[in-house]
Short mmCIF file of C-alpha atoms in Angstrom, two decimals:
data_model
loop_
_atom_site.label_atom_id
_atom_site.label_comp_id
_atom_site.label_asym_id
_atom_site.label_seq_id
_atom_site.Cartn_x
_atom_site.Cartn_y
_atom_site.Cartn_z
CA MET A 20 42.46 -56.66 -33.55
CA THR A 21 42.57 -52.93 -35.16
CA ALA A 22 42.65 -49.67 -33.75
CA ARG A 23 39.49 -48.63 -33.61
CA ALA A 24 38.24 -51.85 -31.87
CA TYR A 25 40.87 -51.56 -29.75
CA ALA A 26 39.81 -48.66 -28.66
CA GLN A 27 36.21 -49.57 -28.33
CA GLN A 28 37.64 -51.54 -25.29
CA LYS A 29 36.57 -50.88 -21.81
CA GLY A 30 39.05 -48.54 -19.89
CA ILE A 31 40.22 -46.19 -22.67
CA ARG A 32 40.15 -42.37 -22.72
CA THR A 33 41.39 -41.12 -25.98
CA ALA A 34 43.62 -38.08 -25.81
CA LEU A 35 44.89 -37.85 -29.81
CA GLU A 36 43.77 -39.49 -32.92
CA MET A 37 44.55 -38.48 -36.38
CA SER A 38 44.50 -39.67 -40.27
CA ILE A 39 47.56 -38.58 -42.25
CA LYS A 40 47.95 -39.07 -45.91
CA ARG A 41 50.93 -40.46 -46.72
CA HIS A 42 53.12 -39.75 -50.71
CA PRO A 43 55.10 -42.03 -50.77
CA ASP A 44 58.80 -41.43 -53.15
CA PRO A 45 60.18 -44.63 -54.24
CA GLU A 46 63.10 -42.25 -54.92
CA ARG A 47 63.82 -41.84 -51.50
CA ASP A 48 63.25 -45.38 -49.62
CA GLY A 49 59.89 -44.36 -49.88
CA LEU A 50 59.48 -41.22 -47.38
CA SER A 51 59.05 -38.62 -49.43
CA ALA A 52 59.91 -34.76 -48.11
CA ALA A 53 56.23 -34.11 -46.96
CA ASP A 54 56.33 -37.26 -45.12
CA ALA A 55 59.11 -36.53 -43.86
CA ALA A 56 57.80 -33.22 -42.22
CA TRP A 57 55.65 -35.49 -40.04
CA PRO A 58 57.59 -36.52 -37.18
CA LYS A 59 58.36 -33.20 -36.00
CA ARG A 60 54.91 -32.29 -36.26
CA LEU A 61 54.03 -35.62 -34.40
CA ARG A 62 56.12 -34.62 -31.61
CA LEU A 63 54.77 -31.00 -31.15
CA ILE A 64 51.01 -32.45 -30.79
CA VAL A 65 52.02 -35.06 -28.87
CA HIS A 66 53.89 -32.57 -26.63
CA ALA A 67 50.43 -30.37 -26.11
CA GLY A 68 48.08 -33.03 -25.79
CA LEU A 69 50.62 -34.89 -22.77
CA THR A 70 50.76 -31.12 -21.29
CA TYR A 71 46.85 -30.81 -21.75
CA TRP A 72 46.23 -34.28 -19.92
CA GLY A 73 48.72 -33.36 -17.33
CA ARG A 74 51.32 -35.86 -17.94
CA PRO A 75 54.27 -33.80 -18.88
CA ASP A 76 56.69 -36.62 -17.22
CA LEU A 77 55.59 -38.56 -20.40
CA ILE A 78 56.29 -36.43 -23.19
CA GLU A 79 59.91 -37.18 -23.77
CA THR A 80 59.40 -41.20 -24.01
CA ALA A 81 56.23 -40.84 -25.75
CA GLN A 82 57.92 -38.32 -28.47
CA LEU A 83 60.84 -40.77 -29.27
CA LEU A 84 57.93 -43.73 -29.41
CA LEU A 85 55.65 -42.09 -31.69
CA THR A 86 58.47 -40.72 -33.66
CA GLU A 87 59.95 -44.14 -34.30
CA LEU A 88 56.67 -46.00 -34.95
CA ALA A 89 55.59 -43.68 -37.59
CA THR A 90 58.40 -42.51 -39.45
CA ASN A 91 58.49 -46.74 -39.83
CA ALA A 92 54.82 -46.47 -41.25
CA LEU A 93 55.35 -43.55 -43.74
CA ARG A 94 58.01 -45.34 -45.43
CA HIS A 95 56.70 -48.68 -45.22
CA GLY A 96 52.85 -48.45 -45.28
CA GLN A 97 50.78 -49.90 -47.67
CA ALA A 98 47.76 -47.84 -46.65
CA ARG A 99 46.97 -44.52 -48.42
CA ASP A 100 46.50 -42.87 -45.21
CA ILE A 101 48.42 -43.72 -41.83
CA GLY A 102 46.35 -43.83 -38.36
CA VAL A 103 47.69 -42.36 -35.09
CA ARG A 104 46.74 -42.68 -31.80
CA VAL A 105 47.88 -41.41 -28.63
CA PHE A 106 45.59 -43.24 -25.35
CA PHE A 107 45.36 -43.67 -22.01
CA ARG A 108 44.14 -47.16 -20.80
CA ASN A 109 43.94 -48.34 -17.17
CA ASP A 110 47.10 -47.47 -16.20
CA LEU A 111 48.99 -47.40 -19.40
CA LEU A 112 49.78 -44.38 -22.16
CA VAL A 113 49.02 -46.24 -25.51
CA ILE A 114 50.58 -45.06 -28.83
CA GLU A 115 49.42 -47.07 -31.56
CA VAL A 116 49.90 -46.67 -35.88
CA ASP A 117 48.26 -48.19 -38.48
CA ASP A 118 50.42 -48.51 -41.26
CA GLY A 119 47.72 -50.82 -43.69
CA SER A 120 50.46 -52.96 -44.37
CA PRO A 121 50.05 -57.05 -43.02
CA THR A 122 53.75 -57.20 -42.84
CA ARG A 123 54.62 -57.39 -39.14
CA PRO A 124 57.14 -55.70 -38.23
CA GLU A 125 60.23 -57.69 -36.53
CA LEU A 126 62.94 -56.58 -33.88
CA ARG A 127 67.19 -57.13 -35.45
CA HIS A 128 70.07 -55.72 -34.15
CA ALA A 129 71.34 -54.01 -36.54
CA ALA A 130 75.16 -53.96 -37.33
CA LEU A 131 77.44 -50.72 -36.72
CA ASP A 132 77.61 -50.09 -40.31
CA ASP A 133 73.64 -50.52 -41.12
CA GLU A 134 71.82 -47.04 -41.97
CA GLY A 135 68.74 -48.40 -39.86
CA GLY A 136 67.39 -50.92 -38.02
CA ARG A 137 66.91 -49.66 -34.66
CA GLY A 138 63.87 -48.00 -34.52
CA LEU A 139 61.86 -51.33 -32.64
CA PHE A 140 65.47 -51.82 -30.67
CA LEU A 141 64.76 -48.25 -29.32
CA ILE A 142 61.16 -49.37 -28.67
CA GLU A 143 61.76 -52.46 -26.90
CA ALA A 144 64.27 -50.20 -24.65
CA LEU A 145 62.20 -47.46 -23.60
CA ALA A 146 58.65 -49.14 -23.66
CA GLU A 147 57.04 -51.20 -20.92
CA ASP A 148 55.70 -52.93 -23.91
CA TRP A 149 55.02 -52.90 -27.77
CA GLY A 150 53.07 -55.51 -30.16
CA VAL A 151 51.29 -56.05 -33.22
CA SER A 152 47.74 -56.22 -34.20
CA GLN A 153 46.40 -59.88 -35.02
CA ASP A 154 45.87 -58.55 -38.89
CA GLY A 155 49.80 -56.92 -38.63
CA THR A 156 48.48 -53.67 -39.80
CA THR A 157 48.79 -52.24 -36.47
CA THR A 158 51.92 -51.04 -34.20
CA TRP A 159 51.74 -50.19 -30.63
CA CYS A 160 53.62 -49.76 -27.47
CA SER A 161 52.76 -48.10 -23.81
CA LEU A 162 54.21 -46.48 -20.80
CA PRO A 163 53.14 -47.25 -17.31
CA LEU A 164 51.49 -44.06 -15.88
CA THR A 165 53.85 -43.44 -13.31
CA LYS A 166 57.02 -41.12 -12.88
CA GLY A 167 59.68 -42.43 -15.11
CA PRO A 168 63.06 -43.12 -13.91
CA GLU A 169 64.66 -39.70 -12.94
CA ALA A 170 67.53 -38.36 -14.94
CA MET A 171 71.09 -38.77 -12.96
CA GLN A 172 72.18 -35.13 -11.33
CA PRO A 173 75.32 -34.20 -13.61
CA ALA A 174 78.54 -35.20 -12.76
CA ALA A 175 79.92 -32.60 -9.67
CA VAL A 176 82.78 -30.21 -10.38
CA THR A 177 84.69 -27.87 -8.13
CA ALA A 178 84.70 -24.56 -10.05
CA PRO A 179 82.60 -22.17 -12.33
CA VAL A 180 83.18 -22.92 -15.86
CA VAL A 181 85.55 -19.83 -17.12
CA ARG A 182 85.06 -21.45 -20.65
CA GLU A 183 83.42 -23.73 -23.24
CA ILE A 184 83.89 -24.47 -26.40
CA PRO A 185 81.06 -26.22 -28.54
CA MET A 186 81.70 -29.00 -31.14
CA ASP A 187 79.46 -29.00 -34.38
CA LEU A 188 79.11 -32.52 -35.16
CA PRO A 189 77.08 -34.17 -38.14
CA GLY A 190 74.11 -36.42 -37.21
CA ASP A 191 75.48 -39.48 -38.32
CA ARG A 192 78.27 -41.94 -38.35
CA SER A 193 81.03 -39.30 -39.51
CA ALA A 194 80.24 -37.39 -36.18
CA MET A 195 83.32 -40.18 -34.62
CA GLY A 196 85.92 -38.93 -37.02
CA LEU A 197 84.92 -35.27 -36.66
CA ALA A 198 85.19 -35.05 -33.13
CA ARG A 199 88.46 -36.55 -32.52
CA ILE A 200 89.85 -34.53 -35.15
CA GLN A 201 88.28 -30.92 -33.87
CA ALA A 202 89.30 -32.13 -29.90
CA ARG A 203 92.70 -32.99 -31.33
CA THR A 204 93.21 -28.79 -33.02
CA LEU A 205 91.08 -27.30 -30.07
CA LEU A 206 92.66 -28.80 -26.78
CA PRO A 207 96.54 -27.66 -27.40
CA VAL A 208 95.04 -24.40 -27.85
CA THR A 209 92.97 -24.14 -24.27
CA ALA A 210 96.22 -25.07 -22.29
CA TRP A 211 94.28 -27.12 -20.58
CA PRO A 212 96.92 -28.98 -17.97
CA GLY A 213 95.79 -32.60 -18.26
CA ASN A 214 96.15 -35.67 -20.58
CA GLN A 215 95.00 -34.30 -23.29
CA HIS A 216 95.66 -37.59 -25.18
CA GLN A 217 92.92 -39.74 -23.07
CA ALA A 218 90.51 -36.54 -23.36
CA VAL A 219 90.65 -37.22 -27.11
CA ASP A 220 89.77 -41.13 -26.34
CA VAL A 221 87.19 -39.95 -23.92
CA LEU A 222 85.29 -37.43 -26.27
CA HIS A 223 85.80 -40.06 -28.99
CA VAL A 224 83.92 -43.20 -27.23
CA LEU A 225 81.06 -40.60 -25.41
CA VAL A 226 80.20 -39.68 -29.72
CA ASP A 227 80.71 -43.69 -31.00
CA ASN A 228 78.02 -44.24 -27.68
CA ALA A 229 75.98 -41.63 -28.85
CA VAL A 230 76.18 -42.64 -33.05
CA ARG A 231 75.56 -46.29 -32.15
CA HIS A 232 72.51 -46.16 -29.69
CA ALA A 233 71.11 -42.58 -29.75
CA LEU A 234 70.70 -41.53 -33.78
CA ILE A 235 67.23 -42.08 -35.00
CA PRO A 236 67.26 -44.19 -38.30
CA GLY A 237 65.41 -41.63 -40.84
CA GLU A 238 65.05 -38.73 -39.17
CA VAL A 239 66.38 -35.66 -40.96
CA ASN A 240 68.31 -32.22 -38.72
CA GLN A 241 68.65 -34.89 -35.64
CA GLN A 242 69.89 -32.15 -32.72
CA PHE A 243 73.54 -33.68 -32.18
CA GLY A 244 76.36 -32.07 -30.55
CA ALA A 245 79.40 -31.82 -27.95
CA CYS A 246 80.93 -29.26 -25.61
CA LEU A 247 84.24 -28.70 -24.43
CA SER A 248 84.52 -27.07 -21.05
CA ILE A 249 87.40 -25.90 -18.35
CA THR A 250 86.59 -25.10 -15.23
CA GLU A 251 88.48 -21.99 -13.05
CA ALA A 252 90.14 -25.46 -11.00
CA ASN A 253 91.23 -26.65 -14.58
CA GLU A 254 88.47 -29.76 -15.03
CA LEU A 255 88.08 -30.38 -18.25
CA ILE A 256 83.94 -31.27 -19.12
CA ILE A 257 83.37 -32.64 -22.13
CA ASP A 258 79.43 -32.85 -22.93
CA VAL A 259 77.97 -34.81 -25.48
CA THR A 260 73.93 -34.28 -26.56
CA ASP A 261 71.97 -36.80 -28.72
CA PRO A 262 68.15 -37.61 -29.37
CA VAL A 263 67.26 -40.12 -27.03
CA PRO A 264 65.98 -38.64 -23.16
CA LEU A 265 66.46 -41.77 -21.89
CA PHE A 266 70.09 -44.32 -20.93
CA PRO A 267 68.71 -47.46 -19.75
CA ASP A 268 71.08 -49.83 -17.62
CA PHE A 269 72.88 -46.86 -17.01
CA ASP A 270 74.80 -48.34 -14.26
CA LYS A 271 75.13 -51.88 -15.78
CA VAL A 272 76.87 -49.90 -18.47
CA LEU A 273 79.33 -48.55 -15.97
CA ALA A 274 79.59 -52.11 -14.31
CA GLY A 275 81.24 -53.32 -17.81
CA GLU A 276 77.84 -55.76 -17.92
CA SER A 277 77.15 -53.80 -21.29
CA GLY A 278 79.43 -52.92 -23.43
CA ARG A 279 83.14 -51.94 -22.18
CA GLY A 280 83.86 -48.45 -23.97
CA LEU A 281 82.07 -46.26 -20.89
CA TRP A 282 83.55 -48.73 -18.32
CA GLU A 283 86.96 -48.11 -19.90
CA ILE A 284 86.65 -44.68 -19.31
CA THR A 285 85.41 -44.83 -15.44
CA ARG A 286 88.74 -47.59 -14.52
CA LYS A 287 90.50 -44.51 -15.76
CA GLY A 288 89.23 -42.03 -12.57
CA VAL A 289 87.24 -40.39 -15.24
CA ASP A 290 83.61 -39.36 -13.49
CA LEU A 291 80.22 -40.06 -15.80
CA SER A 292 76.67 -39.04 -15.58
CA TRP A 293 74.09 -38.22 -18.00
CA PHE A 294 71.13 -36.00 -17.56
CA VAL A 295 67.99 -34.53 -19.70
CA ALA A 296 69.58 -31.80 -21.84
CA GLY A 297 67.96 -27.92 -21.32
CA THR A 298 67.79 -27.50 -24.64
CA GLY A 299 64.15 -27.34 -25.63
CA PHE A 300 64.08 -30.58 -27.31
CA ALA A 301 64.08 -34.19 -26.23
CA ALA A 302 66.99 -34.76 -25.86
CA LYS A 303 69.46 -36.11 -23.09
CA THR A 304 73.31 -35.35 -22.37
CA VAL A 305 76.27 -37.66 -21.81
CA ARG A 306 78.70 -35.85 -19.44
CA ALA A 307 82.73 -37.06 -18.72
CA VAL A 308 84.94 -34.80 -15.87
CA LEU A 309 88.40 -35.51 -16.06
CA ARG A 310 90.87 -33.62 -13.92
CA PRO A 311 93.76 -31.64 -14.04
CA GLY A 312 97.02 -33.78 -13.78
CA ALA A 313 100.46 -34.49 -16.10
CA VAL A 314 100.86 -32.71 -19.06
CA ASP A 315 100.49 -35.32 -21.84
CA LEU A 316 100.88 -33.61 -25.42
#
């Protein structure tokens, strides 16, 4: 079933439909500089469209899903153009991308040292449903037209923040090592009266989690960073921001049912939470709050 045939079914209200001419570059893994600029444009377009249709609650997730499908189509498609459709069908928001390739994409779990392969994994985690047309040329996903899960409130702190130290981190796997090095340098300067070795480990775990699960393969200039803050009560706040505005199964993660890194942090008395970052782009912040205690240098 092609995108156009799907659009003719009963109950569909089209929101957006466009055709993008591809400029493949074999020397850049199939994704030219011209094509690489399209995901950002599509995020702006879907933001405007869903705002117009009165569904701002769907914007962040829809932007991420469309980015994944479009990037994959631009890189691996076989047609001269790719077709993009975002529309409402009954009680669903549907996103379709037609790449002209009969090769069906397959969900796989990427290894830690893989540069890509997480696109469909993110779609599986965030979408209500997803699939491929019978001829293999159109990949689609859907979101229910109900308000998505609310972001958690940031972990509580007991006093106003008196100092913030932003950290510049690259949007790739080198961020883990650089975060640890910067923290070891910055924390002694702040004279924070707490377990600084533990604080470095907590930052490393949060950045490692973001690198494993939140960085978008093939996306350039991703918004990714961290910040150390100290309150008047000498609490240390560690914020790590990544490009994915949702955290599926956060409660299960804290319970140790999905990975052990964040679970180990909570066992040591660190308060963890996540919330949608107020940074002007689709992102979330994972926050750890450490209380002051015996100094461990």
